[in-house]
Short mmCIF file of C-alpha atoms in Angstrom, two decimals:
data_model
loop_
_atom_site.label_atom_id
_atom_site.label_comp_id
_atom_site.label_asym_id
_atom_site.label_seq_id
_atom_site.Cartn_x
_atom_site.Cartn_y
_atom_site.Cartn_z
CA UNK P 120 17.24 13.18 16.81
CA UNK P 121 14.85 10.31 16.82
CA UNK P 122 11.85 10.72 19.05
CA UNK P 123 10.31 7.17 19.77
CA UNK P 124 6.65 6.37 20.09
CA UNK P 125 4.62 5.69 22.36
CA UNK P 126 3.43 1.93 22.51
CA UNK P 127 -0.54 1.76 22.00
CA UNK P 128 -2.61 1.57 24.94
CA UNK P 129 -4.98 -1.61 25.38
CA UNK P 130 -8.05 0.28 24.05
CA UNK P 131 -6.17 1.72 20.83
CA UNK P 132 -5.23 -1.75 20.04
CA UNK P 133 -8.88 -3.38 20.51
CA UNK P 134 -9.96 -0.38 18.44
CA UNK P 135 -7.47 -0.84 15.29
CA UNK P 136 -8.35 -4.07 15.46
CA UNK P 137 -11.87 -3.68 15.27
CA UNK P 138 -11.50 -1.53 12.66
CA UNK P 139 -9.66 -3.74 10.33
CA UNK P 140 -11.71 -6.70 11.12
CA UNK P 141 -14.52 -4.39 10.44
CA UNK P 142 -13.03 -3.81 6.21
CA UNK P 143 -10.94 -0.54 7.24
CA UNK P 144 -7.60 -0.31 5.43
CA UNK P 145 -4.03 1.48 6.96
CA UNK P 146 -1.69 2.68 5.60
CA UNK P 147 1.82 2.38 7.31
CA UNK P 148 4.83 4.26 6.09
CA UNK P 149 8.27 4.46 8.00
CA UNK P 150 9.54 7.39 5.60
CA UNK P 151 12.76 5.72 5.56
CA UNK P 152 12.72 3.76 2.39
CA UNK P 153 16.63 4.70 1.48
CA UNK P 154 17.76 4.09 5.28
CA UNK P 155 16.00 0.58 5.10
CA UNK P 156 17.46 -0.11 1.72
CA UNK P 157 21.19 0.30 3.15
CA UNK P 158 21.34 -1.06 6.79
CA UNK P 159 21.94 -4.07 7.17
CA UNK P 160 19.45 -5.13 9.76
CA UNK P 161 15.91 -3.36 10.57
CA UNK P 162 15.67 0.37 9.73
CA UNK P 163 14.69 2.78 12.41
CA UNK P 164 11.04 3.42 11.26
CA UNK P 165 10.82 -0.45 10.68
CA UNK P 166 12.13 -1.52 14.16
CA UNK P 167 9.11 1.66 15.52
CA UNK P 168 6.62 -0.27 13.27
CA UNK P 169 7.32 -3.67 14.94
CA UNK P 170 7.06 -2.46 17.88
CA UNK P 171 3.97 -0.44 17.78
CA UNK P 172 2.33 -3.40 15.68
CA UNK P 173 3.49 -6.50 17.99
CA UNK P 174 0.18 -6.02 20.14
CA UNK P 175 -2.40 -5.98 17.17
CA UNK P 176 -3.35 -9.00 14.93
CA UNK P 177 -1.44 -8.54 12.13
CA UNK P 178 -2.59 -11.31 8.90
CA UNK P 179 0.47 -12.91 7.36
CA UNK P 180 1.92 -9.85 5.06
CA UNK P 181 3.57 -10.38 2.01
CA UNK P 182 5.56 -8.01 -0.80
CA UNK P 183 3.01 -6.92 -3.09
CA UNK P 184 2.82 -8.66 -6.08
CA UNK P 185 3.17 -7.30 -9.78
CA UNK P 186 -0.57 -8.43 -10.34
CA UNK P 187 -1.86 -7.14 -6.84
CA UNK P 188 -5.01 -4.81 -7.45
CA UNK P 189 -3.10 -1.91 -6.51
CA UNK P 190 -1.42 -1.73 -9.79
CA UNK P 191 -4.58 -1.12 -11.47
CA UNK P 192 -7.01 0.30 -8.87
CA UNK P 193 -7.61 3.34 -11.27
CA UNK P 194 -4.22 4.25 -12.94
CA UNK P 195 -2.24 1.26 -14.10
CA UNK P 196 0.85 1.00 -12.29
CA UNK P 197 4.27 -0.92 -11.63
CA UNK P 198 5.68 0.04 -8.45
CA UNK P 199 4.44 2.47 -5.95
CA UNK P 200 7.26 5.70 -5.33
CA UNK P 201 6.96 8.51 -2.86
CA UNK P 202 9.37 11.00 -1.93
CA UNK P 203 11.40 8.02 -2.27
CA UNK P 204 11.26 5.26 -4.82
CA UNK P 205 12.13 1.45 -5.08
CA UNK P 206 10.95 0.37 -1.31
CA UNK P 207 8.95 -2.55 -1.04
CA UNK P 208 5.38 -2.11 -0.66
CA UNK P 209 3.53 -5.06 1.77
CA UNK P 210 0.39 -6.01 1.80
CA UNK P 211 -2.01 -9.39 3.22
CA UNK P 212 -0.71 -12.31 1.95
CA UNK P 213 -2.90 -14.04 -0.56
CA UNK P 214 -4.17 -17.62 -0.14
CA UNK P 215 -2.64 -19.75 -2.55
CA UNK P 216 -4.39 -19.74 -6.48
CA UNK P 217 -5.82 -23.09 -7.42
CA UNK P 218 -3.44 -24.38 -9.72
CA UNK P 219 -6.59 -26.80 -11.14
CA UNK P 220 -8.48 -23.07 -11.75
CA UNK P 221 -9.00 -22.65 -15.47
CA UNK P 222 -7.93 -19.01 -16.83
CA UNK P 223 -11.29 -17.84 -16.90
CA UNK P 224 -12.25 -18.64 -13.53
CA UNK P 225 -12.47 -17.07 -10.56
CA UNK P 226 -9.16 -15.13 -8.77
CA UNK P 227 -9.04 -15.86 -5.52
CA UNK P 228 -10.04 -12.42 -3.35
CA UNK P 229 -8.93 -11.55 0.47
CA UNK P 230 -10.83 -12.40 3.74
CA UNK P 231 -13.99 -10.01 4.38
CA UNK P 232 -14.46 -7.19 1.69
CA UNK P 233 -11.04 -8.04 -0.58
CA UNK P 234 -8.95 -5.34 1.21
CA UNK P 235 -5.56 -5.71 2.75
CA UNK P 236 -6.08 -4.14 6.00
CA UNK P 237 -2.68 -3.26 5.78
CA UNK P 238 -0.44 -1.30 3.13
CA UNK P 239 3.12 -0.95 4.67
CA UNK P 240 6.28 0.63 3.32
CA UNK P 241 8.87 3.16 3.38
CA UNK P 242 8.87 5.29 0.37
CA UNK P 243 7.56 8.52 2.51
CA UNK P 244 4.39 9.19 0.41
CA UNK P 245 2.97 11.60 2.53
CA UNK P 246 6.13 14.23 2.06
CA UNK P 247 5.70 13.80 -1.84
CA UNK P 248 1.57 14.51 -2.10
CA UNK P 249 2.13 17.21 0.99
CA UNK P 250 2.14 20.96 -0.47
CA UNK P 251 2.51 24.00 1.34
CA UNK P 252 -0.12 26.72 1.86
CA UNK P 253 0.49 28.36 -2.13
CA UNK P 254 0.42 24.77 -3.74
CA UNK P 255 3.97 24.03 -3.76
CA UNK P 256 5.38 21.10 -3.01
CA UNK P 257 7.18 20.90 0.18
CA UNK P 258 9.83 18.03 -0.45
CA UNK P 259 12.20 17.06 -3.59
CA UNK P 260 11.46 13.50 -4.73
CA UNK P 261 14.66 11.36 -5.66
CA UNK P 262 15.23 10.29 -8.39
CA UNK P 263 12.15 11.27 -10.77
CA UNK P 264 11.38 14.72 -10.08
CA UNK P 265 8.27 15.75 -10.53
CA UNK P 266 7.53 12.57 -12.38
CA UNK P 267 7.84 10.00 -10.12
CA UNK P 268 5.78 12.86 -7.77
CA UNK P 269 2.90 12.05 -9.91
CA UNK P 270 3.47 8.61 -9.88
CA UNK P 271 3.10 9.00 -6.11
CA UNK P 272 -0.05 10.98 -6.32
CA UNK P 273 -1.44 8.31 -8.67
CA UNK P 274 -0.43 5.78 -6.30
CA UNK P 275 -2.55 7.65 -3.67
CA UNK P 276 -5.73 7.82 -5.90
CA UNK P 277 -5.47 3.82 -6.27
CA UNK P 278 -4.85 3.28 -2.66
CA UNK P 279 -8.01 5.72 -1.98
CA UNK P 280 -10.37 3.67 -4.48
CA UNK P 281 -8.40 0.53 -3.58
CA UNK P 282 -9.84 1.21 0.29
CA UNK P 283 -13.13 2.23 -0.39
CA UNK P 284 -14.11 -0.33 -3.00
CA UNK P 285 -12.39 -3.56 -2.52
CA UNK P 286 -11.01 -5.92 -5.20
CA UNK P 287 -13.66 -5.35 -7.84
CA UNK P 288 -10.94 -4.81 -10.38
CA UNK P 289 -9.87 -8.82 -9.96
CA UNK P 290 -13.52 -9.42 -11.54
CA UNK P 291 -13.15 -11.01 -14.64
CA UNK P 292 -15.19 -8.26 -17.01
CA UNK P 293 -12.09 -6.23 -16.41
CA UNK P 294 -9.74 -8.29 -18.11
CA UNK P 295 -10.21 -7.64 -21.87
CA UNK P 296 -10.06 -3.65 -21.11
CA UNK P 297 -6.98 -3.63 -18.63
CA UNK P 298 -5.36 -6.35 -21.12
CA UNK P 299 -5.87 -3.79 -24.29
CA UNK P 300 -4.72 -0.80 -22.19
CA UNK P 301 -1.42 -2.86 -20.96
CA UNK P 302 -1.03 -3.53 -25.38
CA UNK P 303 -1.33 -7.49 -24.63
#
């Protein structure tokens, strides 16, 4: 049984929006990742999303990239599982690059303090960090197992620094380090 939401009132909505203006980050998972990935139209938790989020001002959203600072908030990563795995994860659209900007130059950040306000997806991340009152985990994760659970966990930990720090990993000193990790 699917219980439906209830649409946000007029002061939830100034407030959210407020508080992305204002450099906060959310994060918005439908939990349906595998649902989405088969109908053939909007999934169930997508259609709630839209709904829920047609009131607030949303920026232009966009898949995230390969290269978006999430990969390499803290753990260097190259998609983003949770209980499921293979969802697309979506995040502010980036202005355009420059295509005069020289290699070394600068990488062109988001509005206000370089943080999507948004992170959206479907790949139930919540069910694959929860654990239960003796430290198990509550849910299976499909298909990795246990690793693709720490995958999710790392994930987590990048979307935590990711929120609280901005896009200081796009700075150019990081480069040489993150390019010698990667073996380029």
């Amino acid at each position: 049984m699917h219980v439906s939401e209830k649409d946000l009132s007029p002061k939830a909505v100034a407030k959210i929006d407020q508080f992305m203006r204002e450099g906060g980050t959310i994060l918005f998972d439908t939990r349906d990742s595998p649902v989405g990935g088969l109908a053939s139209g909007s999934s169930p938790g997508e259609v709630t999303l839209r709904r829920l989020l047609s009131k607030l001002d949303i920026p232009p959203l966009e898949p995230a990239p390969a290269d978006h600072v999430l990969t390499r908030t803290f753990y260097l990563l190259k998609e983003f599982p949770g209980r499921w795995s293979g969802g697309q994860v979506w995040v502010e659209a980036l202005p355009p690059q420059d295509p005069n900007r020289p290699p070394e130059g600068p990488v062109v950040a988001r509005g206000g303090d370089g943080v999507s306000p948004i992170i959206m997806g479907g790949n139930d991340w919540a069910a694959a960090w929860a654990r239960d009152e003796m430290g198990n985990p509550i849910a299976a994760v499909v298909p990795g197992g246990e690793q693709q659970r720490e995958m999710a966990i790392r994930f987590g930990i990048n979307i935590v620094i990711y929120a609280m720090t901005g896009n200081y990993k796009t700075d150019q000193v990081h480069v040489a380090p993150l390019l010698e990790r990667l073996g380029k």
